[in-house]
Every structure is written in C-alpha cells, then in structure tokens.
Coordinates of C-alpha atoms and ligand atoms in Angstrom, one line a residue:
X1 CA -10.6 -18.7 -33.4
X2 CA -13.1 -18.8 -30.5
X3 CA -14.2 -15.6 -28.8
X4 CA -12.8 -16.8 -25.5
X5 CA -9.4 -17.6 -27.0
X6 CA -9.1 -14.2 -28.6
X7 CA -10.3 -12.4 -25.4
X8 CA -7.8 -14.5 -23.3
X9 CA -5.0 -13.5 -25.8
X10 CA -5.9 -9.8 -25.5
X11 CA -6.0 -10.1 -21.7
X12 CA -2.6 -11.7 -21.6
X13 CA -1.1 -9.1 -24.0
X14 CA -2.5 -6.3 -22.0
X15 CA -1.1 -7.9 -18.8
X16 CA 2.3 -8.1 -20.4
X17 CA 2.2 -4.5 -21.8
X18 CA 0.7 -2.9 -18.7
X19 CA 4.0 -2.2 -16.9
X20 CA 5.3 -0.4 -20.0
X21 CA 2.2 1.8 -20.1
X22 CA 2.6 2.6 -16.4
X23 CA 6.3 3.5 -16.9
X24 CA 5.4 5.7 -19.9
X25 CA 2.7 7.4 -17.8
X26 CA 5.1 8.1 -15.0
X27 CA 7.7 9.5 -17.5
X28 CA 5.1 11.8 -18.9
X29 CA 4.9 13.6 -15.6
X30 CA 8.6 14.8 -15.8
X31 CA 8.0 18.0 -17.8
X32 CA 5.0 19.1 -15.7
X33 CA 6.9 18.3 -12.5
X34 CA 9.8 20.6 -13.6
X35 CA 7.5 23.4 -14.5
X36 CA 5.6 23.0 -11.2
X37 CA 8.8 23.1 -9.1
X38 CA 10.0 26.3 -10.7
X39 CA 6.6 28.0 -10.4
X40 CA 6.3 27.0 -6.7
X41 CA 9.8 27.6 -5.5
X42 CA 11.3 30.2 -7.9
X43 CA 14.4 29.7 -10.1
X44 CA 17.3 29.1 -7.7
X45 CA 15.6 27.0 -5.1
X46 CA 13.8 25.2 -7.9
X47 CA 17.0 24.5 -9.7
X48 CA 18.4 22.9 -6.5
X49 CA 15.4 20.6 -6.3
X50 CA 15.6 19.7 -10.0
X51 CA 19.3 18.9 -9.7
X52 CA 18.9 16.8 -6.7
X53 CA 18.0 13.3 -7.9
X54 CA 16.4 12.2 -4.6
X55 CA 14.4 15.4 -4.1
X56 CA 13.3 15.6 -7.7
X57 CA 12.2 11.9 -7.6
X58 CA 10.1 12.6 -4.4
X59 CA 8.2 15.5 -6.0
X60 CA 7.8 13.6 -9.3
X61 CA 6.5 10.5 -7.6
X62 CA 4.2 12.5 -5.4
X63 CA 2.5 14.1 -8.4
X64 CA 2.4 10.8 -10.3
X65 CA 0.9 8.8 -7.4
X66 CA -1.8 11.4 -6.7
X67 CA -2.9 11.0 -10.3
X68 CA -3.0 7.2 -10.3
X69 CA -4.3 6.8 -6.8
X70 CA -8.0 6.8 -7.6
X71 CA -7.5 3.9 -10.0
X72 CA -5.4 2.0 -7.4
X73 CA -8.2 2.5 -4.9
X74 CA -10.8 1.3 -7.3
X75 CA -8.9 -1.9 -8.1
X76 CA -7.4 -2.7 -4.7
X77 CA -10.3 -1.3 -2.5
X78 CA -12.4 -4.5 -2.7
X79 CA -9.4 -6.4 -1.2
X80 CA -8.0 -3.9 1.3
X81 CA -11.3 -3.1 3.1
X82 CA -12.0 -6.9 3.7
X83 CA -8.4 -7.4 4.7
X84 CA -8.7 -4.9 7.5
X85 CA -12.1 -6.4 8.5
X86 CA -10.4 -9.8 9.1
X87 CA -12.2 -11.2 6.0
X88 CA -9.3 -12.4 3.9
X89 CA -8.1 -16.0 4.1
X90 CA -5.6 -17.8 1.8
X91 CA -5.6 -14.8 -0.5
X92 CA -9.4 -14.7 -0.9
X93 CA -12.1 -12.4 0.4
X94 CA -14.6 -14.4 2.5
X95 CA -18.0 -13.5 3.8
X96 CA -17.4 -13.9 7.5
X97 CA -14.3 -12.8 9.5
X98 CA -11.8 -15.5 9.9
X99 CA -9.7 -13.6 12.4
X100 CA -9.5 -10.2 14.1
X101 CA -9.6 -7.0 12.1
X102 CA -7.5 -3.9 12.5
X103 CA -7.7 -2.0 15.8
X104 CA -5.8 -0.5 18.7
X105 CA -2.4 1.2 18.0
X106 CA -1.7 1.0 14.3
X107 CA 1.5 1.7 12.3
X108 CA 0.7 2.5 8.7
X109 CA 3.8 2.2 6.5
X110 CA 4.1 4.6 3.6
X111 CA 0.6 6.0 3.6
X112 CA 1.5 8.2 0.6
X113 CA -1.3 10.7 -0.1
X114 CA -3.6 8.9 2.4
X115 CA -5.4 6.6 0.0
X116 CA -6.4 4.1 2.8
X117 CA -6.5 6.5 5.7
X118 CA -10.4 6.6 5.9
X119 CA -10.3 2.8 6.6
X120 CA -9.0 3.5 10.1
X121 CA -12.1 5.7 10.9
X122 CA -14.9 4.4 13.1
X123 CA -17.1 5.3 10.2
X124 CA -15.9 2.1 8.6
X125 CA -17.6 0.1 11.3
X126 CA -21.0 1.2 10.2
X127 CA -23.3 0.9 7.2
X128 CA -26.6 2.3 6.3
X129 CA -29.4 0.4 8.1
X130 CA -31.9 -0.8 5.4
X131 CA -34.3 -2.5 7.8
X132 CA -38.0 -1.6 7.9
X133 CA -37.7 -0.2 11.4
X134 CA -34.8 2.0 10.3
X135 CA -36.8 3.1 7.2
X136 CA -39.6 4.3 9.5
X137 CA -37.2 6.2 11.7
X138 CA -35.6 7.8 8.6
X139 CA -38.8 9.5 7.6
X140 CA -37.6 12.4 9.6
X141 CA -34.8 12.7 7.0
X142 CA -31.8 11.3 9.0
X143 CA -29.9 8.3 7.7
X144 CA -29.9 5.5 10.2
X145 CA -26.6 3.6 10.7
X146 CA -26.0 0.1 12.1
X147 CA -22.7 -1.7 13.0
X148 CA -21.6 -3.9 10.1
X149 CA -22.0 -7.6 11.0
X150 CA -19.2 -8.8 8.7
X151 CA -16.3 -7.0 10.3
X152 CA -14.0 -8.1 13.2
X153 CA -12.4 -4.7 13.6
X154 CA -12.1 -3.0 16.9
X155 CA -11.6 0.7 17.7
X156 CA -8.4 2.3 16.3
X157 CA -7.0 4.4 19.1
X158 CA -3.8 5.7 17.5
X159 CA -2.3 5.6 14.0
X160 CA 1.4 6.5 13.2
X161 CA 1.6 7.1 9.4
X162 CA 5.3 6.6 8.6
X163 CA 5.8 8.7 5.4
X164 CA 9.2 10.2 4.5
X165 CA 8.1 11.8 1.2
X166 CA 7.2 15.4 2.3
X167 CA 5.5 16.0 -1.1
X168 CA 2.7 13.6 0.0
X169 CA 2.1 15.4 3.4
X170 CA -0.4 18.1 2.4
X171 CA -2.7 15.5 0.7
X172 CA -2.1 13.1 3.6
X173 CA -3.2 15.8 6.0
X174 CA -6.3 16.5 4.0
X175 CA -7.2 12.7 4.0
X176 CA -6.8 12.6 7.8
X177 CA -9.1 15.6 8.3
X178 CA -11.7 14.2 5.8
X179 CA -11.7 10.9 7.7
X180 CA -12.2 12.8 11.1
X181 CA -8.9 11.3 12.4
X182 CA -7.0 14.5 13.3
X183 CA -6.9 13.6 17.0
X184 CA -5.5 10.1 16.6
X185 CA -3.5 10.1 13.3
X186 CA 0.1 11.3 13.5
X187 CA 2.3 11.8 10.4
X188 CA 5.8 10.5 11.1
X189 CA 7.9 12.4 8.6
X190 CA 10.8 9.9 8.3
X191 CA 11.4 6.5 6.7
X192 CA 11.0 3.4 8.8
X193 CA 14.8 3.1 8.9
X194 CA 14.8 6.4 10.9
X195 CA 12.1 5.6 13.4
X196 CA 14.7 5.4 16.2
X197 CA 18.1 6.2 14.6
X198 CA 20.1 9.4 15.1
X199 CA 21.4 11.7 12.4
X200 CA 25.1 12.6 12.0
X201 CA 24.7 15.4 14.5
X202 CA 23.5 13.0 17.1
X203 CA 19.9 14.3 16.9
X204 CA 17.1 11.9 16.3
X205 CA 15.4 12.5 12.9
X206 CA 12.0 12.1 14.6
X207 CA 11.5 13.3 18.1
X208 CA 8.7 10.9 19.0
X209 CA 9.2 7.3 19.8
X210 CA 7.4 3.9 19.4
X211 CA 8.3 1.4 22.1
X212 CA 9.2 -2.2 21.2
X213 CA 6.1 -4.5 21.3
X214 CA 3.7 -1.6 21.7
X215 CA 2.0 -1.8 18.4
X216 CA -1.2 -3.8 17.9
X217 CA -1.3 -3.7 14.1
X218 CA 1.0 -2.9 11.2
X219 CA -0.6 -2.1 7.8
X220 CA 1.5 -2.1 4.7
X221 CA -0.2 -1.6 1.3
X222 CA 2.1 -1.5 -1.7
X223 CA 5.0 0.1 0.1
X224 CA 7.5 -2.6 1.2
X225 CA 8.6 -2.6 -2.4
X226 CA 10.0 0.9 -1.9
X227 CA 11.7 0.8 1.5
X228 CA 15.5 0.5 1.8
X229 CA 17.2 -2.7 3.1
X230 CA 14.0 -4.7 3.5
X231 CA 15.4 -7.6 5.6
X232 CA 16.8 -5.2 8.2
X233 CA 13.9 -2.8 8.3
X234 CA 11.1 -5.4 8.2
X235 CA 12.8 -6.9 11.2
X236 CA 12.9 -3.5 13.0
X237 CA 9.2 -3.2 12.4
X238 CA 8.6 -6.8 13.6
X239 CA 10.2 -5.8 17.0
X240 CA 7.6 -3.0 17.4
X241 CA 4.7 -5.4 17.1
X242 CA 3.3 -6.8 20.4
X243 CA 3.0 -10.6 20.8
X244 CA -0.4 -11.4 19.3
X245 CA -0.2 -8.3 17.1
X246 CA -1.0 -8.5 13.4
X247 CA 0.7 -7.3 10.3
X248 CA -1.7 -6.8 7.4
X249 CA -0.1 -6.8 4.0
X250 CA -1.2 -6.2 0.4
X251 CA 2.1 -6.1 -1.5
X252 CA 3.4 -6.9 -5.0
X253 CA 6.2 -9.5 -5.0
X254 CA 8.7 -11.3 -7.2
X255 CA 7.3 -13.6 -9.9
X256 CA 7.8 -17.2 -9.1
X257 CA 5.6 -19.1 -11.5
X258 CA 7.7 -19.5 -14.6
X259 CA 11.3 -18.8 -15.8
X260 CA 10.1 -16.6 -18.6
X261 CA 8.0 -14.4 -16.3
X262 CA 10.9 -14.2 -13.8
X263 CA 13.1 -13.1 -16.6
X264 CA 10.5 -10.6 -18.0
X265 CA 10.0 -9.1 -14.6
X266 CA 13.7 -8.8 -14.0
X267 CA 14.1 -7.0 -17.4
X268 CA 11.4 -4.5 -16.5
X269 CA 13.0 -4.0 -13.2
X270 CA 16.1 -2.6 -14.9
X271 CA 14.3 0.7 -15.3
X272 CA 11.2 0.4 -13.1
X273 CA 12.7 1.7 -9.8
X274 CA 14.1 4.8 -11.6
X275 CA 10.7 5.8 -13.0
X276 CA 8.4 4.6 -10.2
X277 CA 9.8 6.3 -7.1
X278 CA 12.3 3.6 -6.1
X279 CA 9.8 0.7 -6.2
X280 CA 11.5 -2.7 -6.7
X281 CA 9.5 -5.4 -8.6
X282 CA 11.6 -8.5 -7.7
X283 CA 11.3 -8.5 -3.9
X284 CA 10.2 -11.7 -2.2
X285 CA 8.5 -9.6 0.4
X286 CA 6.2 -12.4 1.7
X287 CA 9.3 -14.7 2.2
X288 CA 11.2 -11.9 4.0
X289 CA 8.3 -11.4 6.3
X290 CA 7.9 -15.1 7.0
X291 CA 11.6 -15.4 7.9
X292 CA 11.9 -12.2 9.9
X293 CA 11.0 -13.9 13.2
X294 CA 8.6 -16.5 14.7
X295 CA 4.9 -16.0 13.9
X296 CA 2.0 -17.6 15.7
X297 CA 0.1 -17.9 12.4
X298 CA 0.4 -16.8 8.8
X299 CA -2.6 -16.6 6.5
X300 CA -1.3 -15.1 3.2
X301 CA -1.9 -15.9 -0.4
X302 CA -2.1 -14.6 -4.0
X303 CA -5.4 -12.9 -4.7
X304 CA -7.1 -14.3 -7.8
X305 CA -8.5 -12.0 -10.4
X306 CA -12.3 -12.0 -10.5
X307 CA -13.5 -12.3 -14.1
X308 CA -17.2 -11.8 -14.7
X309 CA -18.6 -15.0 -16.1
X310 CA -15.5 -17.0 -15.3
X311 CA -14.2 -18.5 -12.1
X312 CA -11.5 -16.4 -10.4
X313 CA -8.1 -17.3 -11.7
X314 CA -4.4 -16.5 -11.2
X315 CA -3.0 -15.4 -14.5
X316 CA 0.4 -16.6 -15.8
X317 CA 1.1 -13.2 -17.4
X318 CA 0.9 -11.2 -14.1
X319 CA 4.0 -9.0 -14.0
X320 CA 3.1 -7.7 -10.6
X321 CA 1.8 -10.7 -8.6
X322 CA 0.4 -9.7 -5.2
X323 CA 0.2 -11.2 -1.8
X324 CA -2.5 -10.4 0.6
X325 CA -3.1 -11.6 4.2
X326 CA -2.2 -11.4 7.8
X327 CA 0.9 -12.4 9.8
X328 CA 0.1 -12.8 13.5
X329 CA 3.0 -12.6 16.0
Ligands
LIG1 C1 3.8 3.0 -4.0 S1 3.6 4.1 -2.8 C2 2.2 3.6 -1.9 C3 1.5 4.6 -1.1 C4 0.2 4.1 -0.4 N1 0.5 3.0 0.5 C5 -0.8 3.8 -1.4 O1 -1.2 2.6 -1.4 O2 -1.3 4.7 -2.0 C6 5.0 3.7 -1.7 C7 5.0 4.6 -0.5 O3 6.1 4.1 0.4 C8 6.8 5.2 0.9 N2 8.1 4.9 1.3 C9 9.3 4.9 0.6 N3 10.3 4.7 1.4 C10 9.8 4.5 2.6 C11 10.5 4.3 3.9 N4 11.8 4.2 4.0 N5 9.7 4.2 5.0 C12 8.3 4.3 4.9 N6 7.7 4.6 3.7 C13 8.4 4.7 2.6 C14 6.7 6.2 -0.3 O4 7.0 7.5 0.1 C15 5.3 6.0 -0.8 O5 4.4 6.8 -0.2

C-alpha cells in the first residue's frame, strides 16, 4: 500500500469522523455550562435558564463557540481576510484584488464573540514597511507602516453587528474595543428577523433602524446556517443593500456532490442543530442568495483545500462544504 494511498485514506476517514468529534466536543460543554449558570445566577434564576431550552442553548453555544473560535480563525482566517480585501475569485484566493473590498456602512451578521471584528479596523489596511528607507527610519525604535498594496478595501465608516445571543455580547464588546472600533461598531442585540419588526406589545425589539438600500456591504461568516426562515430573512437583508453594494459570504452549505455524502450529511443533521446552537448543515445558502433578487454579478465558489506538496483539491468526503465569494447587487 503506497504512502499516499494510506495518507489519503486517513484524510478521508478523518473528514468523515470530524463532525462526530465536533458534536462530542460540544456535548462535553453541557455539565460545565450548568455549573457556570448556577454559580453566576444563583439557584432559582439559574434553574429558570437551565429549564428554558432556548436560553440554555444560547449560553451553552456561547461557551462552546468561545472555545473553538481560535481554531476556526486559524483555519478560515487565510480565506476571510482576502475575501474582505477583494482578493477571492471563483472560490480561490488570488494575488491581486479582482473587485472592491469591504468598506463604508457594513452589516455583520451573527458576529458571535467577535472573531472577525478586527478585520473592519483601518489597521487591516496597513502592514509593516520592510523597505530600506523604512528600516533607517525605524532605527529610532518606531515601527514604520505602509498601506498594503494587495487590498481593495476602503474605510469602514459604520458597522452594525446583528447578534441576538446575549451570551456573546461581553466578548464581542471586548473584541470591538481591542480593534479600536468603539466609535463605529454598534451591537444590534436582536436577530435579523427583528431588525424592523415589532413585538407583541407593539414596541420594536430594537430601537435603531437601518434604511432600505443604505448598506454598502453585508458580511456573513458561518452564520446563515443558524438564522430562522432563511429565504425570507435573506431577502429582508437583500433589501437593505444599496444597488452596487456587496454581500461577502463564507458559509457552509448542503452537500451536492454524491448521493452518499448527501445522505451522510442529512443523517448527521438529525442531531447537529440540537448540539451546535441551531446550525443547519443541509442549507443551499448560496442558491438561496442567488435566487433572492437580481444581482449585477456573482463570484462565488467552493474553496479548495491546500495540501502541502499536492495541488489544492476539493475532497469528496467534505461533510461541511463551504462557499466563499461576493454577490454584487
Ligand atoms: C456559528 S456562529 C458564527 C459566529 C461568527 N460569525 C464566527 O464566525 O465566529 C453563528 C452565529 O449566528 C448567530 N445567529 C443565530 N441566529 C441569528 C439571527 N437570527 N440573526 C443574526 N444572527 C444569528 C448566532 O448567535 C451565532 O453568533
């Protein structure tokens, strides 16, 4: 048996087993979450949270996601940063921008604990200047910065982070402060379905407002899998985007490459949403976006996996295939 055959077999098996490991990891957070709720809130209020499936799920998912976030950032960071630079085309990261990057008024959907918040900072426009002239200037001890040549971003003037799970808010606030975005980043503490709707008492769930066609960019990173009624809510978001505005996505979607992977994914999805904060595996999110309204251009594809020593490839055993790219209205 050749080394490459055995390493490919191990790779495929780990791809197939990965969702079960992730589910198991999430389930392992249940006892700690219960303990944490009682020690933070006391017995009676704690019991109320533990007995409320939706509130318990929020706290549980908040703790679990904070734990896995650094890994997600490590794996997806090399894709999401170029995406917001305008350097992703047909699912691949390219050297030079092929379209505009993020900028202006931005709607970040489901920012969670703020894993991607620093990407909206002006600091992302700069890199260390390694030229000789800069080195001479640096002898005084100051690092010299220069504007990155490979980005087509413009200044982000306002960000609305639509995050209904209050247990993410403290960490999200810390990420906003650390990125120096306190003055422009607003946490919108409701789901996208409540951006403009009223509650039973006739009061709006969020007092602010976002006018139709007023948003320059929407950014959704691994979150459209978790929103309710995706067709309706994606269309509501589409209406907020201005003509010429861009929707940057990095989302996992339904398997469509073979009947056995479709079946396997559906099988996992019988329990996945209950253990992973309501996330649905089998959503055709890219198709829903394509069909939600007219787009001037769509540049979206499946990112290949980079394998050292081999050409990038799209594996058949991928239970969470992703789509990355930009929809321009
Ligand atoms: C898998 S997490 C991803 C978080 C973040 N984007 C990241 O990459 O770390 C999905 C996020 O979507 C949020 N979410 C769930 N329902 C939502 C809704 N109705 N509107 C907006 N966000 C929602 C969740 O609270 C959660 O923060």
